PDB file of C-alpha atoms in Angstrom:
ATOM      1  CA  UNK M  21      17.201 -49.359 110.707  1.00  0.00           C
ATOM      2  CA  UNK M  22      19.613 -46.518 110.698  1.00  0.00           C
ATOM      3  CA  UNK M  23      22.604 -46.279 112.949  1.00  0.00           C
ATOM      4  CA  UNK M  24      21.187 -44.409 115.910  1.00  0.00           C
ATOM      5  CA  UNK M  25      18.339 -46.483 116.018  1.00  0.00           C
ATOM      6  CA  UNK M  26      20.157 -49.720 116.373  1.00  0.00           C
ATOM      7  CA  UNK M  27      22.554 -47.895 118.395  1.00  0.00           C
ATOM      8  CA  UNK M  28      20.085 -46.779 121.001  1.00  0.00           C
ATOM      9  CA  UNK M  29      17.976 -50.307 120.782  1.00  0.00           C
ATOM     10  CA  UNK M  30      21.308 -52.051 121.691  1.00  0.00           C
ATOM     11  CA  UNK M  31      22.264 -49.709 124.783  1.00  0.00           C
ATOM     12  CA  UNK M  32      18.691 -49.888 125.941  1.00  0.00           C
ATOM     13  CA  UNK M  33      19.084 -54.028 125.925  1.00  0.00           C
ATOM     14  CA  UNK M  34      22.414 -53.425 127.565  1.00  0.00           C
ATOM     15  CA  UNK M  35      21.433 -51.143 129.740  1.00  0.00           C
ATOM     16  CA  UNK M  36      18.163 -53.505 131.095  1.00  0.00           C
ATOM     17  CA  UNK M  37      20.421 -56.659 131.113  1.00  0.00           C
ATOM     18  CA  UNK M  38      23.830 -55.090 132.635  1.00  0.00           C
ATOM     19  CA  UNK M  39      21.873 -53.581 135.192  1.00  0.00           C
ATOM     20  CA  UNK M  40      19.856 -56.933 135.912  1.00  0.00           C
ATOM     21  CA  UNK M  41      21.997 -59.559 135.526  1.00  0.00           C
ATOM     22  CA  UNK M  42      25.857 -58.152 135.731  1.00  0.00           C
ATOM     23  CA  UNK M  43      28.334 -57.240 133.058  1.00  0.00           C
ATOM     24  CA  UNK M  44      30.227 -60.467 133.106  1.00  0.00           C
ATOM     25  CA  UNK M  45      26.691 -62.703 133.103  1.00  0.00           C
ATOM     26  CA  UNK M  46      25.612 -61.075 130.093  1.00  0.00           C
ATOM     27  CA  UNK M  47      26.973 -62.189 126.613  1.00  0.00           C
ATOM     28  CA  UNK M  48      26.588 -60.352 123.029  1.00  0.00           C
ATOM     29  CA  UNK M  49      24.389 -62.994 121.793  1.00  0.00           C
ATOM     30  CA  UNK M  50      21.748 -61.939 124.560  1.00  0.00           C
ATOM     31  CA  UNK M  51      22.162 -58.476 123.759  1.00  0.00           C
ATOM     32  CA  UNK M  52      21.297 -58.854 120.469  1.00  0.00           C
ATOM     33  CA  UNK M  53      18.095 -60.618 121.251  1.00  0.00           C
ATOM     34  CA  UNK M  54      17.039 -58.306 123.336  1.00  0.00           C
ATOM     35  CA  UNK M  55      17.759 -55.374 120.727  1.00  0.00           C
ATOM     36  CA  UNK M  56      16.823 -57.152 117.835  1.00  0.00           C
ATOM     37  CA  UNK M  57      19.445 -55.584 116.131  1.00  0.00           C
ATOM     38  CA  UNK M  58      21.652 -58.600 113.919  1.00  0.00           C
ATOM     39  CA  UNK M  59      24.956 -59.593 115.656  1.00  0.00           C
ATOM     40  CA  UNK M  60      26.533 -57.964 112.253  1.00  0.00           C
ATOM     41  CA  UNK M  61      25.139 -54.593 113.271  1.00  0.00           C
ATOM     42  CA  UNK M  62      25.853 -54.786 116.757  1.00  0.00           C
ATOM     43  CA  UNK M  63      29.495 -55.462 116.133  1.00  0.00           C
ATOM     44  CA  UNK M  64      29.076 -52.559 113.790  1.00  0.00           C
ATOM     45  CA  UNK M  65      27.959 -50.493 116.466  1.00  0.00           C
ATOM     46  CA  UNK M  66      30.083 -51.529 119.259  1.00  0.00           C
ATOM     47  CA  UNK M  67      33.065 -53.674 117.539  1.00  0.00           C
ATOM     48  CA  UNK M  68      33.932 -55.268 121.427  1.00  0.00           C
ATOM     49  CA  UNK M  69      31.776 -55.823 124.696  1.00  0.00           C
ATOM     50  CA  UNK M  70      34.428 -53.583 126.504  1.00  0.00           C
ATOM     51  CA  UNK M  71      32.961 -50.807 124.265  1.00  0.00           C
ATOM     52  CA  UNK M  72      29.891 -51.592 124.782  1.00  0.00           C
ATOM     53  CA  UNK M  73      30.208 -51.371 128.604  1.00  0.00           C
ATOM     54  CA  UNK M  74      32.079 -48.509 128.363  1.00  0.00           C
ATOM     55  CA  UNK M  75      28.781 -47.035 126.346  1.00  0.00           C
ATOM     56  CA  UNK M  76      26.371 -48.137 129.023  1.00  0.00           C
ATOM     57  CA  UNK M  77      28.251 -46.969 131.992  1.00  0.00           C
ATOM     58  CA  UNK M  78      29.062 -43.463 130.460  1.00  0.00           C
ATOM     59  CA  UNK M  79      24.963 -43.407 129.137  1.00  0.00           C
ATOM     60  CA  UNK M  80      23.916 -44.439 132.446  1.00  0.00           C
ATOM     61  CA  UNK M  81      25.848 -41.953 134.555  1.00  0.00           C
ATOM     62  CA  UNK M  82      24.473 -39.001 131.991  1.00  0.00           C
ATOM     63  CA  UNK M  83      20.638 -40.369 132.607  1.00  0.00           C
ATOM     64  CA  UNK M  84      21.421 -40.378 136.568  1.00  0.00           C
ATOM     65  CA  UNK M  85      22.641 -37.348 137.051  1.00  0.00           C
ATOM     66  CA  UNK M  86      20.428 -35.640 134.939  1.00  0.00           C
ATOM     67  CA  UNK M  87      17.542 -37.347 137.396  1.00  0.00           C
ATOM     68  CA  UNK M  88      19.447 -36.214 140.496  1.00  0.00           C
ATOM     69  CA  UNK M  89      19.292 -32.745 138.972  1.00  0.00           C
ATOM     70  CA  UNK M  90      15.394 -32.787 138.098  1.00  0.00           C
ATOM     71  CA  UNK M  91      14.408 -33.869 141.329  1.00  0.00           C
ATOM     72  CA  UNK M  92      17.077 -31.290 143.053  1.00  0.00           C
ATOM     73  CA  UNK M  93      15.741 -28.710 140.975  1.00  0.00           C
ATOM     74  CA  UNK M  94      12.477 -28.496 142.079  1.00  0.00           C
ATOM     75  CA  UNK M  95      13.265 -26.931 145.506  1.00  0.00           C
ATOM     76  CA  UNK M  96      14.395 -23.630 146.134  1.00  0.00           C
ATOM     77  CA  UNK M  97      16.510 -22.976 149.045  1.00  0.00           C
ATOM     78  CA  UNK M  98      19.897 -24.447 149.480  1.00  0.00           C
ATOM     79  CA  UNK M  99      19.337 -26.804 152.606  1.00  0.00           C
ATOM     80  CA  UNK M 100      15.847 -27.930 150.789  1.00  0.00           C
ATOM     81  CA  UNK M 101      17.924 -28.953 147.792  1.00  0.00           C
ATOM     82  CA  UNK M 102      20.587 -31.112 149.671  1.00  0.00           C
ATOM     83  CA  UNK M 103      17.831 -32.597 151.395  1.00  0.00           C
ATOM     84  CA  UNK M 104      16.021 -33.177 147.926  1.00  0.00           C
ATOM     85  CA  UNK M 105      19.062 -35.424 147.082  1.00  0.00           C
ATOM     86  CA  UNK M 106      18.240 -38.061 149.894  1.00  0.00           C
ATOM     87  CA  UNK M 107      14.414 -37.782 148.868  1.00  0.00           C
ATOM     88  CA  UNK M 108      15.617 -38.335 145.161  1.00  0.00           C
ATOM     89  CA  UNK M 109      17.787 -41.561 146.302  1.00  0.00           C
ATOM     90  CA  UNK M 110      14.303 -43.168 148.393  1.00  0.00           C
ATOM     91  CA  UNK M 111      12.212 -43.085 145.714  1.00  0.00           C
ATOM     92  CA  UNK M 112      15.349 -44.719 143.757  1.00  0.00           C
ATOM     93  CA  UNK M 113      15.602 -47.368 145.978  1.00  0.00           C
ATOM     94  CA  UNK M 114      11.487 -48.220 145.957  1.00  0.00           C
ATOM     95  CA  UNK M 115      11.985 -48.445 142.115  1.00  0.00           C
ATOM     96  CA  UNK M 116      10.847 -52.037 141.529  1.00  0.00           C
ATOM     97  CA  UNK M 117      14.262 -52.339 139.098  1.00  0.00           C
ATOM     98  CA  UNK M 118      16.526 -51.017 141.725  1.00  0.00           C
ATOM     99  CA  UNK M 119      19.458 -53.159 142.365  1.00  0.00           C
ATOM    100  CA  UNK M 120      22.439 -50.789 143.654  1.00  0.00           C
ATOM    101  CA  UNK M 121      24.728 -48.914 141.752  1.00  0.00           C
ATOM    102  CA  UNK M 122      25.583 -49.780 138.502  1.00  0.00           C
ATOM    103  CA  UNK M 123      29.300 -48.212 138.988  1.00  0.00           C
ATOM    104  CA  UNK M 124      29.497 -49.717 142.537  1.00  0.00           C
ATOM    105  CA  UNK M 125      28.164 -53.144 140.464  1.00  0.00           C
ATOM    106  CA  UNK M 126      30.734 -52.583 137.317  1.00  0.00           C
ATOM    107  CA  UNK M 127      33.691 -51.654 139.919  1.00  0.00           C
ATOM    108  CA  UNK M 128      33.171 -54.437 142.134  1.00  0.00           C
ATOM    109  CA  UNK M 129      32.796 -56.485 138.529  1.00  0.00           C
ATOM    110  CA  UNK M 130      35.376 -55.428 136.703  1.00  0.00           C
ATOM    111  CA  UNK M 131      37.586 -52.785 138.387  1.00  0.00           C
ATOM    112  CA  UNK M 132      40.476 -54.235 138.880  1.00  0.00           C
ATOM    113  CA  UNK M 133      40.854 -55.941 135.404  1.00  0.00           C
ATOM    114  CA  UNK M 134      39.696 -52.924 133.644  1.00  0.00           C
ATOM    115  CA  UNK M 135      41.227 -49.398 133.527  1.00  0.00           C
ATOM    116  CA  UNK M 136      38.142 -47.803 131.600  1.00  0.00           C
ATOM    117  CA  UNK M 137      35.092 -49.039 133.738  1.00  0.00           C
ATOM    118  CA  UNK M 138      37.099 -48.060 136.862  1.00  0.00           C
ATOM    119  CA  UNK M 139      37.654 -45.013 135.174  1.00  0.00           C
ATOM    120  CA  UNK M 140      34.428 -44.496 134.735  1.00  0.00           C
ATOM    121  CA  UNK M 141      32.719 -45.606 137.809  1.00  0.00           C
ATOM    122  CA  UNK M 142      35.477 -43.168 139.809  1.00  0.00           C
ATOM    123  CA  UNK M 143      33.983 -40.216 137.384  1.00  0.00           C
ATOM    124  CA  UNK M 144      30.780 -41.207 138.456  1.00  0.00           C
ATOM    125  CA  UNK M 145      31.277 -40.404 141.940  1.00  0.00           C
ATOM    126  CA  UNK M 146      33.433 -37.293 142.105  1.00  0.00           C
ATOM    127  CA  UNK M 147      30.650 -35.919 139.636  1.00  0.00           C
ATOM    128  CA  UNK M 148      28.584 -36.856 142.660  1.00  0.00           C
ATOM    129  CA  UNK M 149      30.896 -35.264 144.991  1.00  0.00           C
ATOM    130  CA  UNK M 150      31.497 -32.195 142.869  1.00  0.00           C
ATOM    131  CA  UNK M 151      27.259 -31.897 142.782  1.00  0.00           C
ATOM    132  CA  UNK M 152      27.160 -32.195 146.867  1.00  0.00           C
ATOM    133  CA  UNK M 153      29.557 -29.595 146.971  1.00  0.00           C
ATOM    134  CA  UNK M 154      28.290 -27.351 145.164  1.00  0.00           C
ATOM    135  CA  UNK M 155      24.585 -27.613 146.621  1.00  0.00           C
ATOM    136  CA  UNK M 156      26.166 -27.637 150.223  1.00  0.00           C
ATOM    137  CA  UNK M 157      27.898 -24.305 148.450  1.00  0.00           C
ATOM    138  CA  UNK M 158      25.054 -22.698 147.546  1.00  0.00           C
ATOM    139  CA  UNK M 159      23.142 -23.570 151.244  1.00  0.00           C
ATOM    140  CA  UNK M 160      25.857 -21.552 152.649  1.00  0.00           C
ATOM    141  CA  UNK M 161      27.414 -24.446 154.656  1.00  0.00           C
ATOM    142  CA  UNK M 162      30.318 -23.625 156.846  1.00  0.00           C
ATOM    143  CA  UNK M 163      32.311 -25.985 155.320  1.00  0.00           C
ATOM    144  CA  UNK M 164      31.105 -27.135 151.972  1.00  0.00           C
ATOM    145  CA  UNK M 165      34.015 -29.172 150.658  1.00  0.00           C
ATOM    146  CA  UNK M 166      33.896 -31.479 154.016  1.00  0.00           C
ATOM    147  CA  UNK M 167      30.162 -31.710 154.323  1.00  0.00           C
ATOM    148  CA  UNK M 168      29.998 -32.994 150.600  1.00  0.00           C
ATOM    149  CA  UNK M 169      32.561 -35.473 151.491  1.00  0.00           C
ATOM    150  CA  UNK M 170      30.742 -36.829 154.560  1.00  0.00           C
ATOM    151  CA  UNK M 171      27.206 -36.494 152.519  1.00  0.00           C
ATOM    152  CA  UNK M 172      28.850 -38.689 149.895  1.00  0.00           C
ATOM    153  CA  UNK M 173      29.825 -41.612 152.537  1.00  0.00           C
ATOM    154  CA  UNK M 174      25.898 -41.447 153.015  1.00  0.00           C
ATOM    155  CA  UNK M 175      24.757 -41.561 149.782  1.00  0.00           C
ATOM    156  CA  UNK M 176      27.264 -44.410 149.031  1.00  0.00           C
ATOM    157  CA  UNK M 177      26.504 -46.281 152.288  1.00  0.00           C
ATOM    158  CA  UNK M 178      22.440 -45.788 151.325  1.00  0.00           C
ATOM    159  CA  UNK M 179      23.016 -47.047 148.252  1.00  0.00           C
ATOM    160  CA  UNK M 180      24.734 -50.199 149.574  1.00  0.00           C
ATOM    161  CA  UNK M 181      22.490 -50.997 152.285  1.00  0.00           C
ATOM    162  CA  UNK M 182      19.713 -50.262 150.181  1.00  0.00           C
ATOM    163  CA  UNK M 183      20.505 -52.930 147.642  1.00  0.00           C
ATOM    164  CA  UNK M 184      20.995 -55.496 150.422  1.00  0.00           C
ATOM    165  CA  UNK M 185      17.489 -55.283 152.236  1.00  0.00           C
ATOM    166  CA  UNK M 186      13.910 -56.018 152.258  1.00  0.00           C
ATOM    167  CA  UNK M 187      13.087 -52.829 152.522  1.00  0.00           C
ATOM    168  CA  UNK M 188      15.565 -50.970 150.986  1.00  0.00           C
ATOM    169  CA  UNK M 189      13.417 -47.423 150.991  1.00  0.00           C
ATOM    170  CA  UNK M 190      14.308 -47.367 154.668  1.00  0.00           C
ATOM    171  CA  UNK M 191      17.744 -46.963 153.685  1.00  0.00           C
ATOM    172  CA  UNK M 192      16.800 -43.668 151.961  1.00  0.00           C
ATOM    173  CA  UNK M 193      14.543 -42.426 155.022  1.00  0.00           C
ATOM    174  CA  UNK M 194      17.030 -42.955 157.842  1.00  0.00           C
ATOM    175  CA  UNK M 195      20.067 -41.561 155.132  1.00  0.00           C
ATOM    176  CA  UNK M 196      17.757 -38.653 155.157  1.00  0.00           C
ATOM    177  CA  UNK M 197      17.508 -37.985 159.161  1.00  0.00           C
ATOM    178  CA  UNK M 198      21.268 -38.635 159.112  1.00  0.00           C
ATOM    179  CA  UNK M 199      22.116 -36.532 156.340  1.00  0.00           C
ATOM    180  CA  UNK M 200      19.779 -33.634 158.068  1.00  0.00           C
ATOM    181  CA  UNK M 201      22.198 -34.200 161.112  1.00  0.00           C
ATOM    182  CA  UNK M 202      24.772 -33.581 159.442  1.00  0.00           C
ATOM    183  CA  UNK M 203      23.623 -30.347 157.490  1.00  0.00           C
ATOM    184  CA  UNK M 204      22.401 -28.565 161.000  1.00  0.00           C
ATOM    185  CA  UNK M 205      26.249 -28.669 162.590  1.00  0.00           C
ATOM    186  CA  UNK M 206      27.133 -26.700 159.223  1.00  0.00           C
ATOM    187  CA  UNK M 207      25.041 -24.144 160.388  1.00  0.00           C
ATOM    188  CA  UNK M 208      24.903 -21.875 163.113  1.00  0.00           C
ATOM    189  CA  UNK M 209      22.131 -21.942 166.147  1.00  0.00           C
ATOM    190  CA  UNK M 210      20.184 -19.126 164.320  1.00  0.00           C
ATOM    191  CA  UNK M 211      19.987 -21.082 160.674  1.00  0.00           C
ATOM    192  CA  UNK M 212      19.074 -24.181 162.800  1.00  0.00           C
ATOM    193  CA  UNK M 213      15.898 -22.482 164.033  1.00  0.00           C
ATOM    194  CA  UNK M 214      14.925 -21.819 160.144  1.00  0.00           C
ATOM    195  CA  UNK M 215      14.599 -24.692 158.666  1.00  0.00           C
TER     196      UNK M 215
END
């Protein structure tokens, strides 16, 4: 097996098992099981766990993203797409494998002790942030900058809540009706009538 292939087996096996289980729970040796890759080649690969975590974090927050932006993508108008993101986030949280945010996770994990994964985890967000903004942008909102910032609280509040309950889709549906709240006072009386 080549590089890249024993590269990608041993984020995918990080990714499942970081995600799952925790960063600190999860040792080398059970990476490499679940990768098949030898430990030789995984210290190859990734010569410390840090690195490794570093990896999965940085590939996880590419693969997310590029999700949000699928789902957002297949709307048209502006106020359709910011709504989109709140759909995008339900059908997250029914995901069988949902459990929270992996930066919220890794932050609350490791944040304090390391500079990197907070690093990271902060990127994560204002990426997140920069995306609202630029959606609430291109809806025309009255004040994109501070309707991105109070969209984000809801996301990250959705996300939280989500990953604590039963039922965590309900999370996403009443985010939703909040987040639609939010979007009519950027708007005036005659946009409201349009939705």
């Amino acid at each position: 097996m080549d590089e890249h292939e024993a590269r990608e087996r041993i984020l995918t096996a990080a990714e499942e098992l970081f995600y799952t289980h925790g960063l600190q729970t999860v040792g080398m040796a059970n990476i490499r099981q679940a990768s098949g890759v030898s430990l030789k080649r995984l210290y190859q690969c990734f010569p410390s766990k840090e690195d490794l975590i570093d990896s999965y974090l940085n590939r996880r927050d590419q693969h997310w993203h590029q999700a949000l932006t699928e789902h957002v993508d297949r709307y048209r108008s502006g106020r359709q797409r910011l709504l989109a993101v709140f759909d995008f986030l339900t059908d997250w949280f029914a995901a069988p494998d949902f459990r929270g945010c992996a930066f919220i996770n890794a932050f609350g994990e490791l944040g304090a002790v390391s500079t990197p994964v907070a690093a990271i985890a902060r990127s994560h967000k204002h990426t997140l942030r920069a995306r609202l903004r630029e959606l609430a942008t291109e809806a025309e909102a009255e004040d994109a900058e501070a309707l991105a910032g109070q969209l984000l609280v809801l996301v990250e509040g959705a996300i939280v809540t989500a990953s604590m309950q039963d039922f965590p889709q309900c999370a996403g549906e009443h985010t939703k009706t909040a987040a639609q709240t939010l979007i009519d006072t950027q708007f005036g009386p005659q946009h409201r009538a349009c939705r």
